[in-house]
mmCIF file of C-alpha atoms and ligand atoms in Angstrom:
data_model
loop_
_atom_site.group_PDB
_atom_site.id
_atom_site.type_symbol
_atom_site.label_atom_id
_atom_site.label_comp_id
_atom_site.label_asym_id
_atom_site.label_seq_id
_atom_site.Cartn_x
_atom_site.Cartn_y
_atom_site.Cartn_z
ATOM 1 C CA MET U 867 -0.016 -0.394 0.235
ATOM 2 C CA SER U 868 0.925 3.797 -0.754
ATOM 3 C CA GLU U 869 2.226 5.481 2.104
ATOM 4 C CA MET U 870 -0.576 6.775 4.707
ATOM 5 C CA ILE U 871 -1.715 10.453 4.387
ATOM 6 C CA ASN U 872 -1.152 12.708 7.569
ATOM 7 C CA ILE U 873 -3.595 15.445 8.420
ATOM 8 C CA PHE U 874 -0.726 18.021 9.375
ATOM 9 C CA GLN U 875 2.450 17.939 8.608
ATOM 10 C CA PRO U 876 5.795 20.375 9.115
ATOM 11 C CA SER U 877 7.819 21.016 5.711
ATOM 12 C CA LEU U 878 11.468 21.868 6.978
ATOM 13 C CA GLY U 879 14.693 21.370 4.693
ATOM 14 C CA THR U 880 18.202 22.169 3.575
ATOM 15 C CA ARG U 881 17.211 26.092 4.098
ATOM 16 C CA GLU U 882 16.356 25.596 8.163
ATOM 17 C CA LEU U 883 19.298 22.857 8.570
ATOM 18 C CA ALA U 884 21.592 25.634 7.340
ATOM 19 C CA ALA U 885 20.633 27.859 9.686
ATOM 20 C CA VAL U 886 20.917 25.863 13.054
ATOM 21 C CA GLN U 887 24.205 25.013 11.692
ATOM 22 C CA GLU U 888 25.456 28.483 11.586
ATOM 23 C CA VAL U 889 23.731 28.180 14.978
ATOM 24 C CA PHE U 890 25.624 25.881 16.099
ATOM 25 C CA GLU U 891 29.397 26.998 14.781
ATOM 26 C CA SER U 892 28.633 30.829 15.972
ATOM 27 C CA ASN U 893 29.047 28.838 19.358
ATOM 28 C CA TRP U 894 26.133 30.488 20.898
ATOM 29 C CA ILE U 895 23.132 28.219 20.958
ATOM 30 C CA GLY U 896 21.483 29.473 23.945
ATOM 31 C CA ARG U 897 18.578 32.958 23.859
ATOM 32 C CA GLY U 898 20.438 36.003 21.767
ATOM 33 C CA PRO U 899 20.309 37.547 18.677
ATOM 34 C CA ARG U 900 18.740 34.810 16.822
ATOM 35 C CA THR U 901 15.707 35.059 18.895
ATOM 36 C CA ALA U 902 15.538 39.029 18.782
ATOM 37 C CA ALA U 903 15.190 39.057 15.430
ATOM 38 C CA PHE U 904 12.614 36.208 15.149
ATOM 39 C CA GLU U 905 10.748 38.127 17.933
ATOM 40 C CA ALA U 906 11.471 41.205 15.384
ATOM 41 C CA GLU U 907 9.714 39.685 12.420
ATOM 42 C CA PHE U 908 6.882 37.917 14.325
ATOM 43 C CA ALA U 909 6.148 41.543 15.354
ATOM 44 C CA ARG U 910 6.569 43.328 12.082
ATOM 45 C CA HIS U 911 4.235 39.897 10.386
ATOM 46 C CA ILE U 912 1.387 40.594 12.876
ATOM 47 C CA GLY U 913 1.342 44.591 13.086
ATOM 48 C CA VAL U 914 2.597 45.269 16.293
ATOM 49 C CA ASP U 915 5.847 47.240 18.160
ATOM 50 C CA PRO U 916 8.572 44.341 18.667
ATOM 51 C CA GLY U 917 8.621 44.957 22.588
ATOM 52 C CA HIS U 918 4.897 43.406 22.807
ATOM 53 C CA VAL U 919 5.653 40.136 22.039
ATOM 54 C CA THR U 920 7.716 37.329 23.869
ATOM 55 C CA SER U 921 9.486 34.355 22.540
ATOM 56 C CA VAL U 922 9.090 31.093 24.655
ATOM 57 C CA ASN U 923 9.559 27.193 24.626
ATOM 58 C CA SER U 924 5.169 25.941 23.594
ATOM 59 C CA CYS U 925 2.157 27.701 23.105
ATOM 60 C CA THR U 926 1.317 26.109 26.562
ATOM 61 C CA GLU U 927 3.812 27.958 28.025
ATOM 62 C CA ALA U 928 2.742 30.851 26.862
ATOM 63 C CA THR U 929 -1.007 30.457 27.945
ATOM 64 C CA PHE U 930 0.584 29.965 31.207
ATOM 65 C CA LEU U 931 1.977 33.275 31.402
ATOM 66 C CA ALA U 932 -1.129 35.314 30.084
ATOM 67 C CA MET U 933 -3.135 34.124 32.670
ATOM 68 C CA GLU U 934 -0.783 35.005 35.231
ATOM 69 C CA LEU U 935 -0.312 38.737 33.905
ATOM 70 C CA ALA U 936 -4.137 38.415 33.507
ATOM 71 C CA GLY U 937 -4.868 38.310 37.341
ATOM 72 C CA VAL U 938 -6.504 34.802 36.671
ATOM 73 C CA GLY U 939 -6.363 33.473 40.324
ATOM 74 C CA PRO U 940 -8.861 31.797 42.596
ATOM 75 C CA GLY U 941 -12.277 33.017 42.710
ATOM 76 C CA THR U 942 -11.772 34.533 39.593
ATOM 77 C CA GLU U 943 -13.952 32.665 36.386
ATOM 78 C CA VAL U 944 -12.420 32.651 32.521
ATOM 79 C CA VAL U 945 -15.084 32.118 29.913
ATOM 80 C CA MET U 946 -13.780 29.357 26.748
ATOM 81 C CA PRO U 947 -15.826 27.889 24.111
ATOM 82 C CA THR U 948 -15.806 24.036 25.225
ATOM 83 C CA VAL U 949 -14.194 23.205 21.797
ATOM 84 C CA SER U 950 -10.426 24.951 22.844
ATOM 85 C CA PHE U 951 -6.959 23.338 23.266
ATOM 86 C CA VAL U 952 -6.500 21.302 26.575
ATOM 87 C CA GLY U 953 -3.699 23.168 27.736
ATOM 88 C CA ALA U 954 -5.751 26.436 27.808
ATOM 89 C CA ALA U 955 -8.145 25.303 30.500
ATOM 90 C CA ASN U 956 -4.785 23.489 32.607
ATOM 91 C CA ALA U 957 -3.493 27.323 32.723
ATOM 92 C CA VAL U 958 -6.761 28.785 34.186
ATOM 93 C CA ALA U 959 -7.536 25.786 36.960
ATOM 94 C CA ALA U 960 -3.771 25.582 38.032
ATOM 95 C CA ARG U 961 -4.104 29.222 38.843
ATOM 96 C CA GLY U 962 -6.735 28.313 41.130
ATOM 97 C CA ALA U 963 -9.820 29.598 38.422
ATOM 98 C CA ARG U 964 -12.189 28.110 37.298
ATOM 99 C CA PRO U 965 -12.490 27.673 33.594
ATOM 100 C CA VAL U 966 -16.334 28.285 32.097
ATOM 101 C CA PHE U 967 -17.614 26.697 29.389
ATOM 102 C CA CYS U 968 -19.291 28.371 26.353
ATOM 103 C CA ASP U 969 -21.253 26.718 23.445
ATOM 104 C CA VAL U 970 -19.685 27.501 19.900
ATOM 105 C CA ASP U 971 -21.493 28.020 16.332
ATOM 106 C CA PRO U 972 -22.376 24.231 15.238
ATOM 107 C CA HIS U 973 -21.006 24.382 11.489
ATOM 108 C CA GLY U 974 -17.639 27.497 12.384
ATOM 109 C CA LEU U 975 -16.961 25.732 15.583
ATOM 110 C CA ASN U 976 -15.766 29.311 17.006
ATOM 111 C CA PRO U 977 -17.328 30.816 19.976
ATOM 112 C CA THR U 978 -20.079 33.508 19.368
ATOM 113 C CA ALA U 979 -20.578 36.921 21.150
ATOM 114 C CA ASP U 980 -23.584 35.759 22.569
ATOM 115 C CA SER U 981 -22.549 32.090 23.699
ATOM 116 C CA ILE U 982 -19.989 34.224 25.701
ATOM 117 C CA ARG U 983 -22.140 36.708 26.770
ATOM 118 C CA ALA U 984 -24.418 33.796 28.123
ATOM 119 C CA ALA U 985 -21.772 32.609 29.920
ATOM 120 C CA MET U 986 -19.959 35.379 31.993
ATOM 121 C CA THR U 987 -20.995 36.036 35.636
ATOM 122 C CA PRO U 988 -19.715 38.943 38.130
ATOM 123 C CA ARG U 989 -16.422 36.902 38.635
ATOM 124 C CA THR U 990 -15.277 36.434 34.990
ATOM 125 C CA LYS U 991 -11.966 38.114 34.870
ATOM 126 C CA ALA U 992 -11.533 37.226 31.313
ATOM 127 C CA VAL U 993 -12.520 35.289 27.888
ATOM 128 C CA LEU U 994 -10.098 32.838 26.391
ATOM 129 C CA VAL U 995 -11.035 32.366 22.689
ATOM 130 C CA LEU U 996 -9.476 30.203 19.521
ATOM 131 C CA HIS U 997 -9.490 30.604 15.969
ATOM 132 C CA TYR U 998 -11.074 27.280 15.206
ATOM 133 C CA GLY U 999 -9.880 25.981 12.208
ATOM 134 C CA GLY U 1000 -7.513 29.258 11.506
ATOM 135 C CA TYR U 1001 -11.222 31.269 10.658
ATOM 136 C CA PRO U 1002 -11.150 34.283 12.768
ATOM 137 C CA GLY U 1003 -15.301 33.821 14.065
ATOM 138 C CA ASP U 1004 -16.862 36.870 15.667
ATOM 139 C CA ILE U 1005 -13.363 38.476 17.002
ATOM 140 C CA ALA U 1006 -14.861 41.780 16.153
ATOM 141 C CA ALA U 1007 -18.090 41.696 18.059
ATOM 142 C CA ILE U 1008 -16.230 39.029 21.257
ATOM 143 C CA ALA U 1009 -13.731 42.107 21.655
ATOM 144 C CA GLN U 1010 -16.597 44.952 21.992
ATOM 145 C CA LEU U 1011 -18.097 42.718 24.188
ATOM 146 C CA CYS U 1012 -15.061 42.192 26.546
ATOM 147 C CA ARG U 1013 -14.208 46.001 26.664
ATOM 148 C CA GLU U 1014 -18.189 46.794 27.276
ATOM 149 C CA ARG U 1015 -17.277 44.641 30.414
ATOM 150 C CA GLY U 1016 -14.204 45.678 31.301
ATOM 151 C CA VAL U 1017 -13.021 41.771 31.185
ATOM 152 C CA LEU U 1018 -9.780 41.067 29.805
ATOM 153 C CA LEU U 1019 -9.382 38.946 26.087
ATOM 154 C CA ILE U 1020 -7.113 36.405 25.666
ATOM 155 C CA GLU U 1021 -6.757 34.801 22.006
ATOM 156 C CA ASP U 1022 -5.712 31.447 21.509
ATOM 157 C CA ALA U 1023 -4.000 31.927 17.988
ATOM 158 C CA ALA U 1024 -1.767 28.901 18.091
ATOM 159 C CA ILE U 1025 -3.642 27.808 14.736
ATOM 160 C CA ALA U 1026 -4.549 31.538 12.855
ATOM 161 C CA ILE U 1027 -1.073 32.363 12.674
ATOM 162 C CA ASP U 1028 -1.810 34.220 9.199
ATOM 163 C CA SER U 1029 -5.763 34.594 9.726
ATOM 164 C CA ARG U 1030 -7.224 38.564 9.249
ATOM 165 C CA VAL U 1031 -10.019 40.368 9.598
ATOM 166 C CA ASP U 1032 -10.169 43.310 7.090
ATOM 167 C CA GLY U 1033 -6.499 43.222 7.433
ATOM 168 C CA ARG U 1034 -6.099 43.169 11.136
ATOM 169 C CA ALA U 1035 -4.116 39.553 12.443
ATOM 170 C CA CYS U 1036 -5.840 37.708 14.720
ATOM 171 C CA GLY U 1037 -4.385 38.289 18.434
ATOM 172 C CA THR U 1038 -4.443 41.480 18.032
ATOM 173 C CA PHE U 1039 -8.002 42.043 18.360
ATOM 174 C CA GLY U 1040 -7.530 41.424 22.625
ATOM 175 C CA ASP U 1041 -5.304 42.358 25.509
ATOM 176 C CA LEU U 1042 -2.803 38.856 25.228
ATOM 177 C CA ALA U 1043 -2.496 36.784 22.389
ATOM 178 C CA VAL U 1044 -0.922 33.138 22.494
ATOM 179 C CA TRP U 1045 0.998 31.715 18.851
ATOM 180 C CA SER U 1046 2.251 27.701 18.508
ATOM 181 C CA PHE U 1047 5.077 26.734 16.264
ATOM 182 C CA ASP U 1048 4.769 22.867 17.398
ATOM 183 C CA HIS U 1049 5.654 20.075 15.030
ATOM 184 C CA GLY U 1050 1.583 20.222 13.943
ATOM 185 C CA LYS U 1051 1.719 23.390 13.122
ATOM 186 C CA ILE U 1052 1.892 25.681 9.940
ATOM 187 C CA VAL U 1053 5.425 27.294 11.111
ATOM 188 C CA VAL U 1054 7.313 25.234 12.998
ATOM 189 C CA THR U 1055 10.051 25.325 15.538
ATOM 190 C CA VAL U 1056 10.349 22.457 16.124
ATOM 191 C CA ASP U 1057 8.753 23.063 19.569
ATOM 192 C CA GLY U 1058 7.944 26.857 20.425
ATOM 193 C CA GLY U 1059 5.207 29.732 21.111
ATOM 194 C CA MET U 1060 5.258 33.452 21.218
ATOM 195 C CA LEU U 1061 3.118 35.572 23.856
ATOM 196 C CA TYR U 1062 1.496 39.491 22.700
ATOM 197 C CA VAL U 1063 0.599 41.567 25.056
ATOM 198 C CA ARG U 1064 -1.088 44.942 24.588
ATOM 199 C CA ASP U 1065 0.045 47.121 27.612
ATOM 200 C CA PRO U 1066 3.030 48.215 27.973
ATOM 201 C CA GLU U 1067 3.515 47.760 31.463
ATOM 202 C CA LEU U 1068 2.588 44.111 31.390
ATOM 203 C CA ALA U 1069 4.408 43.686 28.056
ATOM 204 C CA ALA U 1070 7.334 45.128 30.142
ATOM 205 C CA ARG U 1071 6.975 42.547 32.699
ATOM 206 C CA ALA U 1072 6.259 39.288 30.170
ATOM 207 C CA PRO U 1073 9.924 38.707 29.510
ATOM 208 C CA ARG U 1074 10.443 38.618 33.333
ATOM 209 C CA LEU U 1075 8.107 36.645 33.752
ATOM 210 C CA ALA U 1076 9.332 34.162 31.472
ATOM 211 C CA TYR U 1077 12.990 34.151 32.608
ATOM 212 C CA PHE U 1078 12.956 33.179 36.465
ATOM 213 C CA GLY U 1079 11.079 36.612 37.597
ATOM 214 C CA LEU U 1080 14.741 38.354 37.221
ATOM 215 C CA GLU U 1081 14.562 42.082 36.218
ATOM 216 C CA GLN U 1082 17.616 41.721 34.581
ATOM 217 C CA ALA U 1083 17.206 40.533 30.741
ATOM 218 C CA SER U 1084 19.629 37.775 31.169
ATOM 219 C CA GLY U 1085 23.158 37.094 33.865
ATOM 220 C CA TYR U 1086 24.725 37.734 30.459
ATOM 221 C CA ASP U 1087 23.812 41.197 30.185
ATOM 222 C CA GLN U 1088 24.279 41.733 34.217
ATOM 223 C CA ALA U 1089 27.583 40.662 33.963
ATOM 224 C CA GLN U 1090 28.769 42.883 31.070
ATOM 225 C CA ARG U 1091 26.965 45.887 32.968
ATOM 226 C CA SER U 1092 28.894 44.726 36.172
ATOM 227 C CA ARG U 1093 31.811 43.970 34.157
ATOM 228 C CA THR U 1094 32.870 41.489 36.822
ATOM 229 C CA ARG U 1095 31.512 37.565 36.219
ATOM 230 C CA TRP U 1096 28.968 37.583 38.807
ATOM 231 C CA TRP U 1097 25.399 36.651 37.911
ATOM 232 C CA GLU U 1098 24.009 38.864 40.454
ATOM 233 C CA PHE U 1099 20.064 39.213 40.449
ATOM 234 C CA GLU U 1100 17.106 40.281 41.857
ATOM 235 C CA VAL U 1101 14.156 38.517 41.473
ATOM 236 C CA SER U 1102 10.626 40.075 40.931
ATOM 237 C CA ALA U 1103 8.529 37.238 40.869
ATOM 238 C CA PHE U 1104 8.786 33.527 41.380
ATOM 239 C CA ALA U 1105 9.036 32.574 37.846
ATOM 240 C CA ARG U 1106 10.034 29.452 35.489
ATOM 241 C CA ARG U 1107 11.923 29.514 32.737
ATOM 242 C CA SER U 1108 9.725 29.408 29.582
ATOM 243 C CA VAL U 1109 12.564 31.093 27.268
ATOM 244 C CA THR U 1110 13.238 29.208 23.965
ATOM 245 C CA ASN U 1111 16.574 29.136 22.268
ATOM 246 C CA ASP U 1112 18.502 30.779 19.277
ATOM 247 C CA VAL U 1113 18.791 27.401 17.239
ATOM 248 C CA LEU U 1114 15.471 26.912 17.222
ATOM 249 C CA THR U 1115 14.460 30.706 16.636
ATOM 250 C CA ALA U 1116 16.472 30.376 13.420
ATOM 251 C CA VAL U 1117 14.744 27.774 12.641
ATOM 252 C CA GLY U 1118 11.591 30.055 13.261
ATOM 253 C CA SER U 1119 13.217 32.851 10.732
ATOM 254 C CA VAL U 1120 13.546 30.845 7.963
ATOM 255 C CA GLN U 1121 9.644 29.153 8.319
ATOM 256 C CA LEU U 1122 8.323 32.666 8.709
ATOM 257 C CA SER U 1123 9.870 33.862 5.605
ATOM 258 C CA ARG U 1124 8.163 30.625 3.974
ATOM 259 C CA LEU U 1125 5.050 31.005 5.481
ATOM 260 C CA PRO U 1126 3.390 32.803 2.120
ATOM 261 C CA GLU U 1127 4.509 29.690 0.174
ATOM 262 C CA PHE U 1128 3.064 27.281 2.794
ATOM 263 C CA MET U 1129 -0.269 29.786 2.523
ATOM 264 C CA ALA U 1130 -0.365 29.544 -1.448
ATOM 265 C CA ARG U 1131 -0.423 26.217 -1.309
ATOM 266 C CA ARG U 1132 -3.164 25.436 1.455
ATOM 267 C CA ARG U 1133 -5.486 27.694 -0.282
ATOM 268 C CA GLU U 1134 -4.790 25.783 -3.220
ATOM 269 C CA VAL U 1135 -5.790 22.643 -1.771
ATOM 270 C CA ALA U 1136 -8.549 24.335 0.436
ATOM 271 C CA ARG U 1137 -10.144 25.315 -2.786
ATOM 272 C CA ARG U 1138 -9.674 21.991 -4.553
ATOM 273 C CA TYR U 1139 -11.554 20.420 -1.888
ATOM 274 C CA ASP U 1140 -14.237 22.818 -1.931
ATOM 275 C CA GLN U 1141 -14.988 22.387 -5.855
ATOM 276 C CA GLU U 1142 -14.990 18.486 -5.474
ATOM 277 C CA PHE U 1143 -17.432 18.116 -2.593
ATOM 278 C CA ALA U 1144 -19.513 20.384 -3.374
ATOM 279 C CA GLY U 1145 -22.148 18.216 -4.974
ATOM 280 C CA LEU U 1146 -21.801 15.428 -2.132
ATOM 281 C CA GLN U 1147 -25.309 14.986 -0.669
ATOM 282 C CA GLY U 1148 -24.692 14.174 2.995
ATOM 283 C CA MET U 1149 -21.241 16.344 3.622
ATOM 284 C CA SER U 1150 -20.979 19.886 4.095
ATOM 285 C CA CYS U 1151 -18.138 21.657 3.347
ATOM 286 C CA PRO U 1152 -16.256 24.613 6.114
ATOM 287 C CA PRO U 1153 -18.580 26.984 5.825
ATOM 288 C CA GLN U 1154 -18.293 30.673 3.320
ATOM 289 C CA LEU U 1155 -15.317 33.257 4.962
ATOM 290 C CA PRO U 1156 -17.511 36.181 5.889
ATOM 291 C CA GLU U 1157 -16.217 39.335 3.681
ATOM 292 C CA GLY U 1158 -12.593 40.579 4.807
ATOM 293 C CA HIS U 1159 -12.153 37.618 6.650
ATOM 294 C CA GLU U 1160 -8.743 35.679 5.900
ATOM 295 C CA THR U 1161 -8.206 32.481 7.403
ATOM 296 C CA SER U 1162 -4.827 30.389 7.828
ATOM 297 C CA HIS U 1163 -6.618 27.216 6.566
ATOM 298 C CA TYR U 1164 -5.034 25.533 9.729
ATOM 299 C CA MET U 1165 -7.540 22.676 9.401
ATOM 300 C CA TYR U 1166 -10.277 21.360 6.669
ATOM 301 C CA TRP U 1167 -13.380 19.931 8.302
ATOM 302 C CA VAL U 1168 -16.559 18.699 7.341
ATOM 303 C CA ARG U 1169 -19.364 18.058 8.713
ATOM 304 C CA PHE U 1170 -22.035 14.542 7.789
ATOM 305 C CA ASP U 1171 -25.815 14.759 7.874
ATOM 306 C CA GLY U 1172 -26.343 11.455 9.515
ATOM 307 C CA GLY U 1173 -24.404 9.396 11.680
ATOM 308 C CA ILE U 1174 -22.244 8.463 9.592
ATOM 309 C CA ARG U 1175 -18.959 9.909 10.227
ATOM 310 C CA ASP U 1176 -17.202 7.231 12.496
ATOM 311 C CA GLU U 1177 -17.905 4.735 9.644
ATOM 312 C CA VAL U 1178 -16.156 7.294 7.165
ATOM 313 C CA ALA U 1179 -13.101 7.876 9.388
ATOM 314 C CA ARG U 1180 -12.828 3.833 9.206
ATOM 315 C CA ASP U 1181 -13.072 3.412 5.605
ATOM 316 C CA LEU U 1182 -10.794 6.248 4.938
ATOM 317 C CA TYR U 1183 -7.795 4.905 7.683
ATOM 318 C CA GLU U 1184 -7.976 1.434 5.412
ATOM 319 C CA ARG U 1185 -7.378 3.670 2.926
ATOM 320 C CA GLY U 1186 -4.161 5.444 4.012
ATOM 321 C CA ILE U 1187 -5.654 8.393 5.040
ATOM 322 C CA TYR U 1188 -5.658 9.741 8.633
ATOM 323 C CA THR U 1189 -8.477 11.964 9.797
ATOM 324 C CA THR U 1190 -9.605 13.530 13.456
ATOM 325 C CA PHE U 1191 -11.562 15.355 15.414
ATOM 326 C CA ARG U 1192 -10.151 18.552 17.390
ATOM 327 C CA TYR U 1193 -10.732 19.961 19.948
ATOM 328 C CA PRO U 1194 -12.513 17.191 22.130
ATOM 329 C CA LEU U 1195 -15.460 19.294 24.383
ATOM 330 C CA LEU U 1196 -13.653 19.986 27.850
ATOM 331 C CA HIS U 1197 -17.223 20.542 29.505
ATOM 332 C CA LYS U 1198 -16.672 16.422 28.958
ATOM 333 C CA VAL U 1199 -13.177 16.417 31.036
ATOM 334 C CA ALA U 1200 -14.290 15.645 34.655
ATOM 335 C CA ALA U 1201 -11.285 17.393 36.407
ATOM 336 C CA TYR U 1202 -12.670 20.441 35.379
ATOM 337 C CA GLY U 1203 -15.588 19.929 36.826
ATOM 338 C CA SER U 1204 -18.540 21.533 34.756
ATOM 339 C CA ASP U 1205 -22.255 20.056 34.059
ATOM 340 C CA VAL U 1206 -23.016 22.190 31.885
ATOM 341 C CA VAL U 1207 -25.018 20.595 28.256
ATOM 342 C CA LEU U 1208 -23.865 22.644 25.152
ATOM 343 C CA PRO U 1209 -25.845 21.084 22.815
ATOM 344 C CA ASP U 1210 -24.611 22.730 19.440
ATOM 345 C CA ALA U 1211 -20.866 21.842 20.360
ATOM 346 C CA GLU U 1212 -22.053 18.121 21.605
ATOM 347 C CA ASP U 1213 -23.927 17.696 17.916
ATOM 348 C CA ALA U 1214 -20.798 19.193 16.019
ATOM 349 C CA ALA U 1215 -18.927 16.785 18.041
ATOM 350 C CA GLU U 1216 -19.525 13.698 16.966
ATOM 351 C CA ARG U 1217 -20.265 15.340 12.963
ATOM 352 C CA THR U 1218 -17.213 16.888 12.498
ATOM 353 C CA LEU U 1219 -14.380 15.198 11.089
ATOM 354 C CA LEU U 1220 -10.487 17.027 9.571
ATOM 355 C CA LEU U 1221 -8.971 15.911 6.649
ATOM 356 C CA PRO U 1222 -5.910 16.488 5.809
ATOM 357 C CA MET U 1223 -4.715 19.663 5.034
ATOM 358 C CA HIS U 1224 -0.554 21.016 4.969
ATOM 359 C CA GLN U 1225 1.147 22.565 2.566
ATOM 360 C CA SER U 1226 3.071 18.858 1.656
ATOM 361 C CA LEU U 1227 0.243 17.403 -0.055
ATOM 362 C CA SER U 1228 0.560 16.580 -3.618
ATOM 363 C CA ASP U 1229 -2.121 17.173 -6.329
ATOM 364 C CA ASP U 1230 -2.142 12.972 -6.299
ATOM 365 C CA ASP U 1231 -2.393 13.133 -2.389
ATOM 366 C CA VAL U 1232 -5.553 15.667 -2.773
ATOM 367 C CA GLU U 1233 -6.910 13.699 -5.335
ATOM 368 C CA ARG U 1234 -6.793 10.160 -3.472
ATOM 369 C CA VAL U 1235 -8.511 12.189 -0.545
ATOM 370 C CA VAL U 1236 -11.138 13.352 -2.817
ATOM 371 C CA THR U 1237 -11.757 9.788 -4.045
ATOM 372 C CA ALA U 1238 -11.880 8.194 -1.173
ATOM 373 C CA VAL U 1239 -13.982 10.691 0.709
ATOM 374 C CA ARG U 1240 -16.677 11.005 -2.101
ATOM 375 C CA SER U 1241 -17.201 6.913 -2.576
ATOM 376 C CA SER U 1242 -17.008 6.415 1.164
ATOM 377 C CA VAL U 1243 -19.865 8.974 1.364
ATOM 378 C CA ARG U 1244 -21.700 7.552 -0.986
ATOM 379 C CA ALA U 1245 -21.682 4.217 -0.339
ATOM 380 C CA ARG U 1246 -22.299 4.811 3.786
ATOM 381 C CA ARG U 1247 -25.369 7.292 2.947
ATOM 382 C CA ARG U 1248 -26.729 4.358 0.971
ATOM 383 C CA ALA U 1249 -26.293 1.924 4.208
ATOM 384 C CA ASP U 1250 -27.689 4.582 6.685
ATOM 385 C CA GLU U 1251 -31.245 4.668 3.999
ATOM 386 C CA GLY U 1252 -31.415 1.503 4.148
ATOM 387 C CA ARG U 1253 -31.199 0.536 7.514
HETATM 388 C C1 LIG C 2286 -1.101 23.612 19.259
HETATM 389 C C2 LIG C 2286 -2.496 24.058 20.126
HETATM 390 C C3 LIG C 2286 -1.998 24.611 21.286
HETATM 391 C C4 LIG C 2286 -0.052 24.094 22.367
HETATM 392 O O1 LIG C 2286 0.725 24.888 21.458
HETATM 393 P P1 LIG C 2286 1.907 24.065 21.954
HETATM 394 O O2 LIG C 2286 2.991 25.073 21.152
HETATM 395 O O3 LIG C 2286 2.048 22.717 21.421
HETATM 396 O O4 LIG C 2286 1.638 24.047 23.695
HETATM 397 C C5 LIG C 2286 -2.461 25.980 21.792
HETATM 398 N N1 LIG C 2286 -4.016 25.813 21.097
HETATM 399 C C6 LIG C 2286 -4.423 25.289 19.988
HETATM 400 C C7 LIG C 2286 -5.219 26.201 19.431
HETATM 401 C C8 LIG C 2286 -3.293 24.184 19.400
HETATM 402 O O5 LIG C 2286 -3.866 24.190 18.297
#
């Protein structure tokens, strides 16, 4: 049988390897000039000042930092869609706060301003949203709602690296935002994340919180200034070590420069799927993007009318095609202690399937997926109707 087709897949090559080699040869592999350059490039990419972004070792770590900067703690609540990444809810619960889960739009799987409003209480300290599949969703209306209520908005833009509304980057609508560069994302540093903080004072605290809570930028800086070898320090917070290093961020710079090329291919693949599946009865494609919205095309998700999702997934697997559902509903996780009923998300979680979507898919791969999906859906629908 031919090779399995992955759902997500990184594109790392000789340019990334050359960048790593250069860092090795420089003898400075820790956090240094390459990390500063990557932060500046990323800040330019999302249209903010570089002083407001901090490069860290994962998006989950960035979310933990964001919760601390936002003042989330015991007695407070954070509203988030139940279709969220598990690390986001962990970041809330780890601070002794309560994650409060809201419903999502049944087709787009993003939270709406109404679903968030319905979950707000006087204890709501922050709202955390993600951009499902890369679709911006109701982000402008949600930002407006948070401003009116005096509640902080945190954007999990992990999968929205090239998503925009009227030219404005997702991640810059709220007060804090996080991105991921892990092995399954579009821009990959092997592991890594980025934190954006709008407020200048909080933004200045972020790099300290990412490095032991030290007041100085690094021990090296301090030694340079004091012109001794000592590593003296002042501690402003009892913080962890969340920083990344120049080996990984050098990879990130190359990847970011390739993003337009990655996006061009992802758009082509999405267009192909849209065209090929348009007339297929019983299955629908991702919703149309509203005017002015741009997606990163991180996911391509389809929705089935009947109860055939798992059977189609099995057929595709047998034909060498991986599929999945993201993200498993968090209000169903016992540890978060939620007993709400969220009908639209629960329905979507039964009907939704993610098909392979990445920039390394060949035309043949796409053709294989299209053919397999079509024949499986037709056969399973016939069987479903016969029951
Ligand atoms: C991958 C992902 C994360 C976590 O990213 P890491 O860098 O692996 O910690 C967070 N949120 C979403 C929506 C993700 O898809």
